[in-house]
mmCIF file with all atom_site columns, C-alpha atoms in Angstrom:
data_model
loop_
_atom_site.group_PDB
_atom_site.id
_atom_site.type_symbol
_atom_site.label_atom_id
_atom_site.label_alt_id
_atom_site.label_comp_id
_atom_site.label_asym_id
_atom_site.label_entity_id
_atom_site.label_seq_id
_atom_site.pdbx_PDB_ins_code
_atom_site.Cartn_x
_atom_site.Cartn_y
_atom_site.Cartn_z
_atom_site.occupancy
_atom_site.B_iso_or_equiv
_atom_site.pdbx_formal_charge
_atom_site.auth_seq_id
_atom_site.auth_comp_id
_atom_site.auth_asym_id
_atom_site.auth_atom_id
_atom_site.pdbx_PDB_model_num
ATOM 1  C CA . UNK A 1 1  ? -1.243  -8.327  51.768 1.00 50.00 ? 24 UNK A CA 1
ATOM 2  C CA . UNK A 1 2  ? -3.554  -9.585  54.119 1.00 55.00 ? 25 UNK A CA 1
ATOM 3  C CA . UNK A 1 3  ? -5.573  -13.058 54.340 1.00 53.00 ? 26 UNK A CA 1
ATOM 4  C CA . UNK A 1 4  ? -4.463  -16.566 54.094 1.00 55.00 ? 27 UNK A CA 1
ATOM 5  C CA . UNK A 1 5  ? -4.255  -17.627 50.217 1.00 58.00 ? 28 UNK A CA 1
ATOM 6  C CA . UNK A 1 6  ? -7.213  -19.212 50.511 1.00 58.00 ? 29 UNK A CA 1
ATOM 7  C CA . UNK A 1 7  ? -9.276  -16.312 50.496 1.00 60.00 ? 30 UNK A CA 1
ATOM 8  C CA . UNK A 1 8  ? -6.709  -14.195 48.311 1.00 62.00 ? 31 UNK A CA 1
ATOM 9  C CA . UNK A 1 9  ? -8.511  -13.206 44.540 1.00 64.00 ? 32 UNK A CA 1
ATOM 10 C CA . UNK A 1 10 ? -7.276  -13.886 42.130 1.00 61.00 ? 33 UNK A CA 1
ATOM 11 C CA . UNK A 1 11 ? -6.694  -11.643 39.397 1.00 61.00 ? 34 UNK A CA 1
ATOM 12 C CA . UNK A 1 12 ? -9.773  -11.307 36.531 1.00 55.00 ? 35 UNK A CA 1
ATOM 13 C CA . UNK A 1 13 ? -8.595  -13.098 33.315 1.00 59.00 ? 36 UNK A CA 1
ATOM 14 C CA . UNK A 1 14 ? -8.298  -11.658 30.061 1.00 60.00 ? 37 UNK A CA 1
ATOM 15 C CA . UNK A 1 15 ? -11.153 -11.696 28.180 1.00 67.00 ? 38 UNK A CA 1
ATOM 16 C CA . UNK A 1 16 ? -9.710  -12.000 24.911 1.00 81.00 ? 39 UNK A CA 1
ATOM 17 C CA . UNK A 1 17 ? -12.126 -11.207 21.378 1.00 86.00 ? 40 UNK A CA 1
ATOM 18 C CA . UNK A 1 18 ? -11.929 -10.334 17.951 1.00 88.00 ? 41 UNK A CA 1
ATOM 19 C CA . UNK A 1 19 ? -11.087 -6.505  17.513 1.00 88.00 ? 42 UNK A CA 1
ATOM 20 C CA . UNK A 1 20 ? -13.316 -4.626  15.370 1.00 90.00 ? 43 UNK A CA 1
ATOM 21 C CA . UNK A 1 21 ? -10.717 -1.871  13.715 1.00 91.00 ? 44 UNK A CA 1
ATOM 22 C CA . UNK A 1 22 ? -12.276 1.547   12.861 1.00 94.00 ? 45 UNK A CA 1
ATOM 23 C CA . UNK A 1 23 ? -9.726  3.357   10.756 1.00 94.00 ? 46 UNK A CA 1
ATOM 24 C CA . UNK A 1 24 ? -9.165  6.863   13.351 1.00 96.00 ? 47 UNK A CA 1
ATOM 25 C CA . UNK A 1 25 ? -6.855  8.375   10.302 1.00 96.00 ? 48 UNK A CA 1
ATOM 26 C CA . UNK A 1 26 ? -4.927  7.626   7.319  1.00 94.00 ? 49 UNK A CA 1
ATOM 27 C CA . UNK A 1 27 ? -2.318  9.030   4.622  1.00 93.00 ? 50 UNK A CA 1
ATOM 28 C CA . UNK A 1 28 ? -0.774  8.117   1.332  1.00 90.00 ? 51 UNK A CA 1
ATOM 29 C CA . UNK A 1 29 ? 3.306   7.366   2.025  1.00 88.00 ? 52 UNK A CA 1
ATOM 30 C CA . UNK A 1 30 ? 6.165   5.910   -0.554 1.00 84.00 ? 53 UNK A CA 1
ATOM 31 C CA . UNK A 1 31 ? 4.853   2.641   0.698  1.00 81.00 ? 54 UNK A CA 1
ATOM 32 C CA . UNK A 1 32 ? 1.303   2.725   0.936  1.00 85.00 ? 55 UNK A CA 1
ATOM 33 C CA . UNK A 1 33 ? -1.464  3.778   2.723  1.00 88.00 ? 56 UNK A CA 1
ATOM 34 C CA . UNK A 1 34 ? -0.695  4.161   6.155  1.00 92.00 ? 57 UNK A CA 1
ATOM 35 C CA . UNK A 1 35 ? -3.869  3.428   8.851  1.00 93.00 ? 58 UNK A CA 1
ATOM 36 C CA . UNK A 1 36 ? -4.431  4.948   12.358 1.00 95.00 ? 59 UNK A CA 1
ATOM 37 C CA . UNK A 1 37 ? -7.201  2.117   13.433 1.00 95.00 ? 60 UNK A CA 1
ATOM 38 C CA . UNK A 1 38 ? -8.911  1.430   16.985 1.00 95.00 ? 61 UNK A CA 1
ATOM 39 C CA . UNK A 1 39 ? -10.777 -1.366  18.549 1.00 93.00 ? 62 UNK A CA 1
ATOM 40 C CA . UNK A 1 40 ? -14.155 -0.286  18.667 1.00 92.00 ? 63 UNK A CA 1
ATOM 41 C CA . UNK A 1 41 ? -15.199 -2.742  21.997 1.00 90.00 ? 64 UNK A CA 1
ATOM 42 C CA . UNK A 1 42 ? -11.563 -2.325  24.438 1.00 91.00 ? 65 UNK A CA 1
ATOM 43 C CA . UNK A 1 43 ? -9.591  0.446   22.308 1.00 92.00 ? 66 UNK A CA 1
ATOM 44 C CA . UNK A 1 44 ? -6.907  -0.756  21.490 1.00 92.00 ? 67 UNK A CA 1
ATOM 45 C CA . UNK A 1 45 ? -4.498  0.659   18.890 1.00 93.00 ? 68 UNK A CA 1
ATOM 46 C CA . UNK A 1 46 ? -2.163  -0.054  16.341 1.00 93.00 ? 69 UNK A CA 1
ATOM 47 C CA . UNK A 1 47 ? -1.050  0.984   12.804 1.00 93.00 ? 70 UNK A CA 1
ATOM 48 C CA . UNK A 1 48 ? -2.169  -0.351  9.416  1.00 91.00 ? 71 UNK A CA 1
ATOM 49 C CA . UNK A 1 49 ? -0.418  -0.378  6.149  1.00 88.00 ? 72 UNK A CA 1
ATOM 50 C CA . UNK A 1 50 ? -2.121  -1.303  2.725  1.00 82.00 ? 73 UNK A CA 1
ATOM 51 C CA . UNK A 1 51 ? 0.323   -1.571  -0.022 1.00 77.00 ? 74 UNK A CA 1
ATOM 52 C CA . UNK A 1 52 ? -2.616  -1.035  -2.939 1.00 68.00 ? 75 UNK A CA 1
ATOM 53 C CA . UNK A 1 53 ? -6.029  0.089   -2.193 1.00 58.00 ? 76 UNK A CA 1
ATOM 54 C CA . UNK A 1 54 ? -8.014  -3.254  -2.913 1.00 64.00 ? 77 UNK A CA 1
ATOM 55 C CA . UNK A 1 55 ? -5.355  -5.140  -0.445 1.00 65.00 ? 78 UNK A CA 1
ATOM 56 C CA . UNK A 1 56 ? -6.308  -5.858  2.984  1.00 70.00 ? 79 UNK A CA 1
ATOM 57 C CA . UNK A 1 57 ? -4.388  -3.846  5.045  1.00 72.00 ? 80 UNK A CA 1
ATOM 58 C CA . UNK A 1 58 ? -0.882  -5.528  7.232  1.00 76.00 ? 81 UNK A CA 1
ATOM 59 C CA . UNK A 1 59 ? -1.018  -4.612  10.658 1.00 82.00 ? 82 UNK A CA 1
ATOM 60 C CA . UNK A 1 60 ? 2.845   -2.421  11.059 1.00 78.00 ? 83 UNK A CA 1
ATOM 61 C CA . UNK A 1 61 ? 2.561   -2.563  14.823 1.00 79.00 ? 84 UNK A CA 1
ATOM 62 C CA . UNK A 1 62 ? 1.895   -4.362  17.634 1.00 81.00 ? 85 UNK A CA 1
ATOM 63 C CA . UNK A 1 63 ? -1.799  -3.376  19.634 1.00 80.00 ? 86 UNK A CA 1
ATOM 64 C CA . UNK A 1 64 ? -0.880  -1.318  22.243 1.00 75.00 ? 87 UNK A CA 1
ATOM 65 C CA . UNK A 1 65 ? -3.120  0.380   24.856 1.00 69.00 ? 88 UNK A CA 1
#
């Protein structure tokens, strides 16, 4: 790398935000309803599982992407 590190970039930060998940599949298991879901701004993924219907559904993963 060339340049004193004074005039080096720096990397761009992060911008973290609030993922907006849009459900890409889904399927009934023994323990639920198992999610496929996507950020709809960066697209990001990760799995969802709802236990019952009307429950908000547990993320089961970590994001990855």
């Amino acid at each position: 790398m060339t340049g004193s590190p004074a005039t080096r970039s720096a990397p761009a930060p992060v911008i973290a935000h609030e993922h907006g998940w849009l459900v890409e599949s889904a399927h009934r298991t023994s323990e639920g309803i198992v999610q496929y879901v996507r950020c709809a701004e960066c697209g990001v993924r990760r799995v969802d599982i709802a236990a019952v219907p009307v429950v908000v559904p547990a993320a089961a993963s970590r994001e990855f992407g």
